[in-house]
Amino acid sequence: MKKTYQRRRRTGALGLVCFAFALQLLAVSNAKADDGYRLWLRYDHLPANVSKDYRPRVTSFVVQGQSPTLDAVRVELSGGCERLLDSAIPFANRIDGDGALVVGTPSGSPLIDDLGWGRQLAALGPEGFRIRSVKLGGHNVTVIASQGEVGALYGAFYFLRLLQTEQPIDRLDVSQKPRLQIRVLDHWDNLDRSVERGYAGRSLWDWDALPGKVDPRLVDYARANASIGINGSVLNNVNANSKSLSAEYLQKTKAIADVFRPYGVRVYLSARFSAPMELGGLKTADPLDPEVAAWWKRKADEIYKLIPDFGGFLVKANSEGQPGPRTYNRDHVDGANMLAAALAPHNGVVIWRAFVYDAKPGYDRAAAAFDQLQPFDGKFAANVLLQVKNGAIDFQPREPFHPLFGAMPKTQLMLEVQITQEYLGQSNHLVFLAPLWREVLDSDTRVKGPGSTVSKVLDGSLFGQRLTGMAGVANTGTDRNWTGHPFGQANWYAFGRLAWNPDTPSRQIADEWVKMTLTREPKALAVVTRIMLESREAVVDYMTPLGLHHIMWGGHHYGPAPWENKFDRPDWNPVYYHKADLNGIGFDRTATGSNAVAQYSPEVRAVFSDPAATPEKYLLWFHHVPWDRKLRSGRTLWDELALHYQRGVDWVRATRKEWDALAGVIDPELHAAVKRKLEIQERDAVAWRDACLLYFQTFSKRPLPPGVEPPQKTLEEYKAKSILEIDSLNQSLR
Ligand code: GCW
């Protein structure tokens, strides 16, 4: 007998809870204005904003088996398909017509078991899935099958994405499997709900209310992650508070883990290295002290009793004031392996961050992590991953790939990227980050000949590493639209898609996201995807062209301050990075300078050592270049620099016009929100251009070339206040 999902009684409490949340999520879509809450899971009726006559057919759902994850599958499919196709689609216990959607695992679904796909599904693993159009019992049906229930859920989301992006669904033959195993969001969330480098409100985790009260929004968070294959969340800031590991807080974390579990999202915690002292009352946190090791072992046992699928610890050690093994004259391996031993019996991992740099006079910060960690290659335990930022400084608009990639063949390296745009205009600037991340993933380390890309280091195909992963510093918060800037959602989305498959083209990611989130109207789609794909280069142009880096205002890192020299630590000052003087500008990292280029393979080193061979986008990263040096365009460095800044401003202005012209096509509320943000972005781009050119001009002593507008304010005015304080624009428009 057919029943709609709404009438089912046997789905269990969680299913009903999920259903209620999903209803909330799906119901808002009837409202006229879109506040962005639904992310890329809007499931708007297909003919609305549709580009062509697209009429896929789904007539029933056959989802056999009982579990919270299968309930999530049911909720998603029924809610999604019903909205997209504008018809109520019943659940059935058997196939009784064309158009049925059969979903499940061989162990839970006799129908799927009968297909005899065991071998294929085993090869795809519990998170992989197969979607095929097949004939069953004389009927044309679609099967979504996986060895594991989470894989079936991923398959359901994949199928819904096909519908949302208007792909044909009648002749499907899809096999998918994640290329990276650990696909995790790192939340820099503090226990007081402030978020370090967070620009979208407060932390989603309400620690005071937990564990008694769990915000329903957490289901939507987990669901959004599952829709793009993200399978982990590190809940607390790497600048960690030991309290997160206390018995009281572990209960709270357990409550979150219970909500995430049906969606395949495991929780991890940042572990403060000195916790045995702060929580355990020990006199030391020396990793070689047996009492310390025993404390961590007991702590791990306690955690796994509450959260059997706990992911593991993320550790920022001996970096920016955090405690670590070096505090006790031990090394990174001593620290990481001691924690790894505590987690190993439970299959947990230690994710040890490579973001370490000491303040030493005359030292190149870009060389620090390599110097400190590379010598330990091959020494880390089997359940340790070393998490390396994409570049050697810190999430800049552009950095060459981190030299550790390719230099530690016997260590399991994970990539850390930053979704929250700390240095890229935060939640005010429209910047699509997939091209930035792709640039790093596609970088060729050359260590095993041409084609030794970072993505092959990461997925284990180059060196055969067993555990693989990618982390993204989250940009989510309590803002109704999750990410502050509506286009910030695209970066969360892009992170998930790239962690699933690091070879996914940026264009495909943008195209999918726009169709699912903003519009399927072909002309608007083309304009918006182009804007997204260009946006990262534009930000580089107006902030840090030609290899400049870290010239942001200190502390908040918003806006330009190339003149800044106020911090005691030289490597926190912009002047340390650009080294502008009367002769030229840029950081000499060749043999005549810091020689950080020596950390790359000989082939890469040869390119980066030679200013004529270095790609101009990295020029000032590696070289101190005379102002009059002729670049490939035939123009001088100074003129080229100025024109890049102008080009960035021009792009924002052109984008504002293009966006305005989309007013009738994009949802009005979303359109207005982006319009306001673009106004700030133009104000900021102008400030970047003017402040940097005025300041660098004090060294270059050259006029601005034709085509570059005269500055709107004086250098002194730009120096007096950061653009966060300059005028009321931020207050009125944020
Ligand atoms: O990007 C820098 C940030 C710090 C951050 C640090 C890190 C969590 O400015 O706020 O601290 O990197 O990655 O540890």
mmCIF file of N, CA, C and O in Angstrom, residues 506-591:
data_model
loop_
_atom_site.group_PDB
_atom_site.id
_atom_site.type_symbol
_atom_site.label_atom_id
_atom_site.label_comp_id
_atom_site.label_asym_id
_atom_site.label_seq_id
_atom_site.Cartn_x
_atom_site.Cartn_y
_atom_site.Cartn_z
ATOM 1 N N SER A 506 36.390 24.884 -11.164
ATOM 2 C CA SER A 506 35.734 26.024 -10.498
ATOM 3 C C SER A 506 34.452 26.411 -11.224
ATOM 4 O O SER A 506 33.451 26.765 -10.600
ATOM 5 N N ARG A 507 34.507 26.357 -12.541
ATOM 6 C CA ARG A 507 33.334 26.763 -13.323
ATOM 7 C C ARG A 507 32.130 25.873 -13.006
ATOM 8 O O ARG A 507 31.007 26.337 -12.854
ATOM 9 N N GLN A 508 32.395 24.574 -12.909
ATOM 10 C CA GLN A 508 31.296 23.651 -12.591
ATOM 11 C C GLN A 508 30.706 23.963 -11.212
ATOM 12 O O GLN A 508 29.490 23.977 -11.023
ATOM 13 N N ILE A 509 31.590 24.238 -10.259
ATOM 14 C CA ILE A 509 31.128 24.520 -8.894
ATOM 15 C C ILE A 509 30.271 25.782 -8.892
ATOM 16 O O ILE A 509 29.183 25.826 -8.300
ATOM 17 N N ALA A 510 30.749 26.809 -9.587
ATOM 18 C CA ALA A 510 30.003 28.073 -9.633
ATOM 19 C C ALA A 510 28.651 27.869 -10.319
ATOM 20 O O ALA A 510 27.610 28.331 -9.827
ATOM 21 N N ASP A 511 28.683 27.153 -11.415
ATOM 22 C CA ASP A 511 27.467 26.920 -12.188
ATOM 23 C C ASP A 511 26.411 26.180 -11.343
ATOM 24 O O ASP A 511 25.245 26.575 -11.290
ATOM 25 N N GLU A 512 26.843 25.141 -10.667
ATOM 26 C CA GLU A 512 25.910 24.385 -9.811
ATOM 27 C C GLU A 512 25.321 25.295 -8.732
ATOM 28 O O GLU A 512 24.109 25.330 -8.504
ATOM 29 N N TRP A 513 26.213 26.016 -8.068
ATOM 30 C CA TRP A 513 25.765 26.821 -6.934
ATOM 31 C C TRP A 513 24.772 27.909 -7.368
ATOM 32 O O TRP A 513 23.753 28.121 -6.725
ATOM 33 N N VAL A 514 25.087 28.558 -8.475
ATOM 34 C CA VAL A 514 24.192 29.628 -8.934
ATOM 35 C C VAL A 514 22.831 29.045 -9.307
ATOM 36 O O VAL A 514 21.789 29.582 -8.911
ATOM 37 N N LYS A 515 22.841 27.926 -10.014
ATOM 38 C CA LYS A 515 21.553 27.328 -10.404
ATOM 39 C C LYS A 515 20.739 26.936 -9.180
ATOM 40 O O LYS A 515 19.520 27.069 -9.162
ATOM 41 N N MET A 516 21.409 26.423 -8.174
ATOM 42 C CA MET A 516 20.671 25.941 -6.998
ATOM 43 C C MET A 516 20.269 27.072 -6.063
ATOM 44 O O MET A 516 19.318 26.952 -5.313
ATOM 45 N N THR A 517 21.046 28.183 -6.103
ATOM 46 C CA THR A 517 20.871 29.210 -5.082
ATOM 47 C C THR A 517 20.251 30.496 -5.603
ATOM 48 O O THR A 517 19.477 31.145 -4.900
ATOM 49 N N LEU A 518 20.622 30.869 -6.836
ATOM 50 C CA LEU A 518 20.209 32.196 -7.304
ATOM 51 C C LEU A 518 19.277 32.177 -8.495
ATOM 52 O O LEU A 518 18.219 32.785 -8.477
ATOM 53 N N THR A 519 19.707 31.539 -9.546
ATOM 54 C CA THR A 519 18.885 31.592 -10.754
ATOM 55 C C THR A 519 19.269 30.484 -11.731
ATOM 56 O O THR A 519 20.425 30.072 -11.788
ATOM 57 N N ARG A 520 18.267 30.040 -12.488
ATOM 58 C CA ARG A 520 18.549 29.113 -13.587
ATOM 59 C C ARG A 520 18.342 29.798 -14.936
ATOM 60 O O ARG A 520 18.437 29.171 -15.966
ATOM 61 N N GLU A 521 18.040 31.073 -14.889
ATOM 62 C CA GLU A 521 17.825 31.811 -16.137
ATOM 63 C C GLU A 521 19.183 31.923 -16.845
ATOM 64 O O GLU A 521 20.161 32.419 -16.261
ATOM 65 N N PRO A 522 19.270 31.448 -18.108
ATOM 66 C CA PRO A 522 20.590 31.275 -18.730
ATOM 67 C C PRO A 522 21.456 32.527 -18.787
ATOM 68 O O PRO A 522 22.649 32.462 -18.535
ATOM 69 N N LYS A 523 20.861 33.669 -19.113
ATOM 70 C CA LYS A 523 21.708 34.875 -19.248
ATOM 71 C C LYS A 523 22.246 35.301 -17.895
ATOM 72 O O LYS A 523 23.431 35.606 -17.738
ATOM 73 N N ALA A 524 21.354 35.308 -16.912
ATOM 74 C CA ALA A 524 21.779 35.705 -15.567
ATOM 75 C C ALA A 524 22.808 34.707 -15.031
ATOM 76 O O ALA A 524 23.805 35.088 -14.407
ATOM 77 N N LEU A 525 22.559 33.439 -15.299
ATOM 78 C CA LEU A 525 23.492 32.396 -14.861
ATOM 79 C C LEU A 525 24.886 32.664 -15.432
ATOM 80 O O LEU A 525 25.899 32.599 -14.725
ATOM 81 N N ALA A 526 24.945 32.998 -16.707
ATOM 82 C CA ALA A 526 26.243 33.247 -17.346
ATOM 83 C C ALA A 526 26.935 34.455 -16.719
ATOM 84 O O ALA A 526 28.137 34.429 -16.446
ATOM 85 N N VAL A 527 26.160 35.498 -16.462
ATOM 86 C CA VAL A 527 26.766 36.711 -15.886
ATOM 87 C C VAL A 527 27.287 36.424 -14.479
ATOM 88 O O VAL A 527 28.428 36.755 -14.136
ATOM 89 N N VAL A 528 26.458 35.782 -13.662
ATOM 90 C CA VAL A 528 26.859 35.587 -12.264
ATOM 91 C C VAL A 528 28.046 34.628 -12.152
ATOM 92 O O VAL A 528 28.977 34.878 -11.380
ATOM 93 N N THR A 529 28.044 33.567 -12.937
ATOM 94 C CA THR A 529 29.200 32.651 -12.844
ATOM 95 C C THR A 529 30.471 33.362 -13.312
ATOM 96 O O THR A 529 31.533 33.182 -12.722
ATOM 97 N N ARG A 530 30.358 34.173 -14.337
ATOM 98 C CA ARG A 530 31.561 34.889 -14.786
ATOM 99 C C ARG A 530 32.065 35.836 -13.701
ATOM 100 O O ARG A 530 33.254 35.887 -13.404
ATOM 101 N N ILE A 531 31.127 36.553 -13.072
ATOM 102 C CA ILE A 531 31.533 37.446 -11.973
ATOM 103 C C ILE A 531 32.271 36.644 -10.895
ATOM 104 O O ILE A 531 33.338 37.029 -10.417
ATOM 105 N N MET A 532 31.697 35.507 -10.558
ATOM 106 C CA MET A 532 32.327 34.694 -9.509
ATOM 107 C C MET A 532 33.729 34.259 -9.923
ATOM 108 O O MET A 532 34.681 34.356 -9.148
ATOM 109 N N LEU A 533 33.841 33.787 -11.153
ATOM 110 C CA LEU A 533 35.137 33.253 -11.589
ATOM 111 C C LEU A 533 36.203 34.345 -11.697
ATOM 112 O O LEU A 533 37.383 34.088 -11.515
ATOM 113 N N GLU A 534 35.765 35.563 -11.965
ATOM 114 C CA GLU A 534 36.737 36.661 -12.068
ATOM 115 C C GLU A 534 37.090 37.263 -10.711
ATOM 116 O O GLU A 534 38.103 37.949 -10.574
ATOM 117 N N SER A 535 36.226 37.041 -9.728
ATOM 118 C CA SER A 535 36.294 37.848 -8.504
ATOM 119 C C SER A 535 37.608 37.706 -7.739
ATOM 120 O O SER A 535 38.135 38.664 -7.192
ATOM 121 N N ARG A 536 38.164 36.520 -7.711
ATOM 122 C CA ARG A 536 39.387 36.331 -6.912
ATOM 123 C C ARG A 536 40.548 37.138 -7.518
ATOM 124 O O ARG A 536 41.315 37.788 -6.807
ATOM 125 N N GLU A 537 40.663 37.110 -8.841
ATOM 126 C CA GLU A 537 41.747 37.855 -9.472
ATOM 127 C C GLU A 537 41.553 39.354 -9.236
ATOM 128 O O GLU A 537 42.525 40.088 -9.043
ATOM 129 N N ALA A 538 40.301 39.778 -9.206
ATOM 130 C CA ALA A 538 40.028 41.193 -8.975
ATOM 131 C C ALA A 538 40.480 41.607 -7.572
ATOM 132 O O ALA A 538 41.064 42.674 -7.380
ATOM 133 N N VAL A 539 40.215 40.757 -6.603
ATOM 134 C CA VAL A 539 40.633 41.077 -5.232
ATOM 135 C C VAL A 539 42.157 41.140 -5.140
ATOM 136 O O VAL A 539 42.720 42.031 -4.496
ATOM 137 N N VAL A 540 42.817 40.201 -5.807
ATOM 138 C CA VAL A 540 44.284 40.247 -5.834
ATOM 139 C C VAL A 540 44.734 41.565 -6.455
ATOM 140 O O VAL A 540 45.642 42.230 -5.951
ATOM 141 N N ASP A 541 44.064 41.968 -7.536
ATOM 142 C CA ASP A 541 44.442 43.216 -8.204
ATOM 143 C C ASP A 541 44.342 44.414 -7.266
ATOM 144 O O ASP A 541 45.242 45.231 -7.217
ATOM 145 N N TYR A 542 43.222 44.533 -6.555
ATOM 146 C CA TYR A 542 43.099 45.750 -5.740
ATOM 147 C C TYR A 542 43.702 45.623 -4.343
ATOM 148 O O TYR A 542 43.814 46.611 -3.635
ATOM 149 N N MET A 543 44.100 44.417 -3.939
ATOM 150 C CA MET A 543 44.757 44.295 -2.629
ATOM 151 C C MET A 543 46.264 44.049 -2.740
ATOM 152 O O MET A 543 47.053 44.823 -2.213
ATOM 153 N N THR A 544 46.621 42.941 -3.392
ATOM 154 C CA THR A 544 48.023 42.505 -3.345
ATOM 155 C C THR A 544 48.487 41.965 -4.697
ATOM 156 O O THR A 544 48.778 40.774 -4.828
ATOM 157 N N PRO A 545 48.573 42.848 -5.707
ATOM 158 C CA PRO A 545 48.964 42.335 -7.027
ATOM 159 C C PRO A 545 50.441 41.936 -7.093
ATOM 160 O O PRO A 545 51.240 42.330 -6.239
ATOM 161 N N LEU A 546 50.780 41.158 -8.101
ATOM 162 C CA LEU A 546 52.160 40.837 -8.466
ATOM 163 C C LEU A 546 52.959 40.169 -7.344
ATOM 164 O O LEU A 546 54.174 40.309 -7.276
ATOM 165 N N GLY A 547 52.282 39.491 -6.448
ATOM 166 C CA GLY A 547 52.999 38.740 -5.407
ATOM 167 C C GLY A 547 53.144 39.473 -4.087
ATOM 168 O O GLY A 547 53.771 38.971 -3.153
ATOM 169 N N LEU A 548 52.546 40.666 -3.972
ATOM 170 C CA LEU A 548 52.549 41.333 -2.656
ATOM 171 C C LEU A 548 51.718 40.509 -1.680
ATOM 172 O O LEU A 548 50.833 39.748 -2.087
ATOM 173 N N HIS A 549 51.970 40.660 -0.395
ATOM 174 C CA HIS A 549 51.214 39.883 0.587
ATOM 175 C C HIS A 549 51.305 40.524 1.964
ATOM 176 O O HIS A 549 52.243 41.257 2.266
ATOM 177 N N HIS A 550 50.311 40.217 2.768
ATOM 178 C CA HIS A 550 50.261 40.605 4.184
ATOM 179 C C HIS A 550 50.493 42.097 4.405
ATOM 180 O O HIS A 550 51.252 42.491 5.301
ATOM 181 N N ILE A 551 49.800 42.920 3.622
ATOM 182 C CA ILE A 551 49.921 44.369 3.825
ATOM 183 C C ILE A 551 48.590 44.924 4.344
ATOM 184 O O ILE A 551 48.254 46.076 4.133
ATOM 185 N N MET A 552 47.830 44.051 5.055
ATOM 186 C CA MET A 552 46.549 44.461 5.607
ATOM 187 C C MET A 552 46.766 45.180 6.947
ATOM 188 O O MET A 552 47.791 45.024 7.596
ATOM 189 N N TRP A 553 45.770 45.908 7.338
ATOM 190 C CA TRP A 553 45.771 46.582 8.644
ATOM 191 C C TRP A 553 45.941 45.515 9.741
ATOM 192 O O TRP A 553 45.237 44.496 9.732
ATOM 193 N N GLY A 554 46.854 45.759 10.666
ATOM 194 C CA GLY A 554 47.156 44.748 11.694
ATOM 195 C C GLY A 554 45.976 44.484 12.607
ATOM 196 O O GLY A 554 45.110 45.330 12.785
ATOM 197 N N GLY A 555 45.924 43.325 13.173
ATOM 198 C CA GLY A 555 44.834 42.977 14.096
ATOM 199 C C GLY A 555 43.639 42.434 13.344
ATOM 200 O O GLY A 555 43.492 41.222 13.217
ATOM 201 N N HIS A 556 42.828 43.347 12.797
ATOM 202 C CA HIS A 556 41.612 42.836 12.128
ATOM 203 C C HIS A 556 41.845 42.406 10.683
ATOM 204 O O HIS A 556 41.008 41.733 10.097
ATOM 205 N N HIS A 557 42.977 42.824 10.096
ATOM 206 C CA HIS A 557 43.327 42.390 8.737
ATOM 207 C C HIS A 557 42.336 42.839 7.669
ATOM 208 O O HIS A 557 42.190 42.190 6.648
ATOM 209 N N TYR A 558 41.635 43.928 7.940
ATOM 210 C CA TYR A 558 40.679 44.468 6.961
ATOM 211 C C TYR A 558 41.243 45.782 6.421
ATOM 212 O O TYR A 558 41.519 46.703 7.180
ATOM 213 N N GLY A 559 41.380 45.860 5.123
ATOM 214 C CA GLY A 559 41.840 47.114 4.524
ATOM 215 C C GLY A 559 43.357 47.241 4.517
ATOM 216 O O GLY A 559 44.073 46.491 5.161
ATOM 217 N N PRO A 560 43.839 48.268 3.774
ATOM 218 C CA PRO A 560 45.279 48.405 3.548
ATOM 219 C C PRO A 560 46.009 49.108 4.689
ATOM 220 O O PRO A 560 45.471 50.027 5.306
ATOM 221 N N ALA A 561 47.239 48.681 4.945
ATOM 222 C CA ALA A 561 48.127 49.395 5.872
ATOM 223 C C ALA A 561 49.578 49.037 5.545
ATOM 224 O O ALA A 561 50.321 48.577 6.407
ATOM 225 N N PRO A 562 49.996 49.257 4.292
ATOM 226 C CA PRO A 562 51.352 48.837 3.907
ATOM 227 C C PRO A 562 52.433 49.548 4.713
ATOM 228 O O PRO A 562 53.562 49.067 4.778
ATOM 229 N N TRP A 563 52.074 50.672 5.322
ATOM 230 C CA TRP A 563 53.048 51.456 6.106
ATOM 231 C C TRP A 563 53.256 50.909 7.519
ATOM 232 O O TRP A 563 54.164 51.312 8.209
ATOM 233 N N GLU A 564 52.423 49.982 7.924
ATOM 234 C CA GLU A 564 52.376 49.609 9.341
ATOM 235 C C GLU A 564 53.671 48.945 9.803
ATOM 236 O O GLU A 564 54.211 48.067 9.149
ATOM 237 N N ASN A 565 54.145 49.386 10.974
ATOM 238 C CA ASN A 565 55.406 48.862 11.497
ATOM 239 C C ASN A 565 55.355 48.924 13.020
ATOM 240 O O ASN A 565 56.349 49.235 13.662
ATOM 241 N N LYS A 566 54.172 48.673 13.579
ATOM 242 C CA LYS A 566 53.998 48.949 15.007
ATOM 243 C C LYS A 566 54.169 47.729 15.912
ATOM 244 O O LYS A 566 54.301 47.870 17.116
ATOM 245 N N PHE A 567 54.140 46.526 15.324
ATOM 246 C CA PHE A 567 54.205 45.338 16.182
ATOM 247 C C PHE A 567 55.642 44.999 16.563
ATOM 248 O O PHE A 567 56.563 45.196 15.767
ATOM 249 N N ASP A 568 55.812 44.497 17.770
ATOM 250 C CA ASP A 568 57.148 44.090 18.219
ATOM 251 C C ASP A 568 57.675 42.962 17.353
ATOM 252 O O ASP A 568 58.852 42.887 17.053
ATOM 253 N N ARG A 569 56.748 42.067 16.997
ATOM 254 C CA ARG A 569 57.178 40.965 16.135
ATOM 255 C C ARG A 569 57.297 41.487 14.713
ATOM 256 O O ARG A 569 56.301 41.869 14.110
ATOM 257 N N PRO A 570 58.503 41.504 14.152
ATOM 258 C CA PRO A 570 58.645 42.067 12.803
ATOM 259 C C PRO A 570 57.739 41.382 11.798
ATOM 260 O O PRO A 570 57.192 42.025 10.893
ATOM 261 N N ASP A 571 57.538 40.067 11.959
ATOM 262 C CA ASP A 571 56.775 39.343 10.939
ATOM 263 C C ASP A 571 55.259 39.511 11.092
ATOM 264 O O ASP A 571 54.483 38.790 10.479
ATOM 265 N N TRP A 572 54.839 40.443 11.927
ATOM 266 C CA TRP A 572 53.429 40.820 11.935
ATOM 267 C C TRP A 572 53.222 42.178 11.250
ATOM 268 O O TRP A 572 52.110 42.687 11.191
ATOM 269 N N ASN A 573 54.317 42.748 10.759
ATOM 270 C CA ASN A 573 54.243 44.084 10.168
ATOM 271 C C ASN A 573 54.269 44.032 8.641
ATOM 272 O O ASN A 573 55.153 43.398 8.061
ATOM 273 N N PRO A 574 53.362 44.747 7.987
ATOM 274 C CA PRO A 574 53.391 44.806 6.525
ATOM 275 C C PRO A 574 54.756 45.191 5.938
ATOM 276 O O PRO A 574 55.163 44.635 4.929
ATOM 277 N N VAL A 575 55.477 46.119 6.583
ATOM 278 C CA VAL A 575 56.749 46.557 5.982
ATOM 279 C C VAL A 575 57.735 45.396 5.856
ATOM 280 O O VAL A 575 58.592 45.379 4.971
ATOM 281 N N TYR A 576 57.593 44.426 6.753
ATOM 282 C CA TYR A 576 58.453 43.238 6.693
ATOM 283 C C TYR A 576 58.220 42.465 5.393
ATOM 284 O O TYR A 576 59.143 41.845 4.864
ATOM 285 N N TYR A 577 56.987 42.508 4.888
ATOM 286 C CA TYR A 577 56.628 41.667 3.741
ATOM 287 C C TYR A 577 56.883 42.316 2.385
ATOM 288 O O TYR A 577 57.186 41.623 1.428
ATOM 289 N N HIS A 578 56.698 43.655 2.305
ATOM 290 C CA HIS A 578 56.864 44.234 0.950
ATOM 291 C C HIS A 578 58.261 44.820 0.749
ATOM 292 O O HIS A 578 58.729 44.924 -0.374
ATOM 293 N N LYS A 579 58.901 45.208 1.816
ATOM 294 C CA LYS A 579 60.278 45.706 1.773
ATOM 295 C C LYS A 579 60.506 46.805 0.728
ATOM 296 O O LYS A 579 61.555 46.850 0.070
ATOM 297 N N ALA A 580 59.507 47.662 0.574
ATOM 298 C CA ALA A 580 59.668 48.746 -0.406
ATOM 299 C C ALA A 580 60.783 49.692 0.030
ATOM 300 O O ALA A 580 60.909 50.024 1.217
ATOM 301 N N ASP A 581 61.595 50.121 -0.915
ATOM 302 C CA ASP A 581 62.616 51.134 -0.667
ATOM 303 C C ASP A 581 62.833 51.923 -1.952
ATOM 304 O O ASP A 581 62.109 51.717 -2.937
ATOM 305 N N LEU A 582 63.812 52.782 -1.938
ATOM 306 C CA LEU A 582 64.002 53.635 -3.115
ATOM 307 C C LEU A 582 64.376 52.828 -4.358
ATOM 308 O O LEU A 582 64.140 53.258 -5.484
ATOM 309 N N ASN A 583 64.947 51.660 -4.161
ATOM 310 C CA ASN A 583 65.346 50.844 -5.316
ATOM 311 C C ASN A 583 64.198 50.047 -5.906
ATOM 312 O O ASN A 583 64.146 49.804 -7.105
ATOM 313 N N GLY A 584 63.318 49.567 -5.054
ATOM 314 C CA GLY A 584 62.264 48.699 -5.583
ATOM 315 C C GLY A 584 61.398 48.139 -4.474
ATOM 316 O O GLY A 584 61.311 48.709 -3.375
ATOM 317 N N ILE A 585 60.777 47.002 -4.756
ATOM 318 C CA ILE A 585 59.817 46.438 -3.811
ATOM 319 C C ILE A 585 59.808 44.912 -3.948
ATOM 320 O O ILE A 585 60.054 44.368 -5.034
ATOM 321 N N GLY A 586 59.513 44.233 -2.833
ATOM 322 C CA GLY A 586 59.388 42.771 -2.861
ATOM 323 C C GLY A 586 60.366 42.105 -1.895
ATOM 324 O O GLY A 586 61.317 42.720 -1.420
ATOM 325 N N PHE A 587 60.063 40.851 -1.576
ATOM 326 C CA PHE A 587 60.828 40.066 -0.591
ATOM 327 C C PHE A 587 61.763 39.130 -1.356
ATOM 328 O O PHE A 587 61.294 38.255 -2.076
ATOM 329 N N ASP A 588 63.037 39.322 -1.188
ATOM 330 C CA ASP A 588 63.987 38.455 -1.891
ATOM 331 C C ASP A 588 64.096 37.118 -1.158
ATOM 332 O O ASP A 588 64.708 37.015 -0.103
ATOM 333 N N ARG A 589 63.481 36.108 -1.729
ATOM 334 C CA ARG A 589 63.540 34.768 -1.112
ATOM 335 C C ARG A 589 64.446 33.836 -1.923
ATOM 336 O O ARG A 589 64.370 32.626 -1.802
ATOM 337 N N THR A 590 65.299 34.438 -2.769
ATOM 338 C CA THR A 590 66.254 33.622 -3.532
ATOM 339 C C THR A 590 67.541 33.497 -2.716
ATOM 340 O O THR A 590 67.618 33.961 -1.569
ATOM 341 N N ALA A 591 68.559 32.914 -3.334
ATOM 342 C CA ALA A 591 69.837 32.689 -2.646
ATOM 343 C C ALA A 591 70.478 33.994 -2.162
ATOM 344 O O ALA A 591 71.227 34.001 -1.188
#
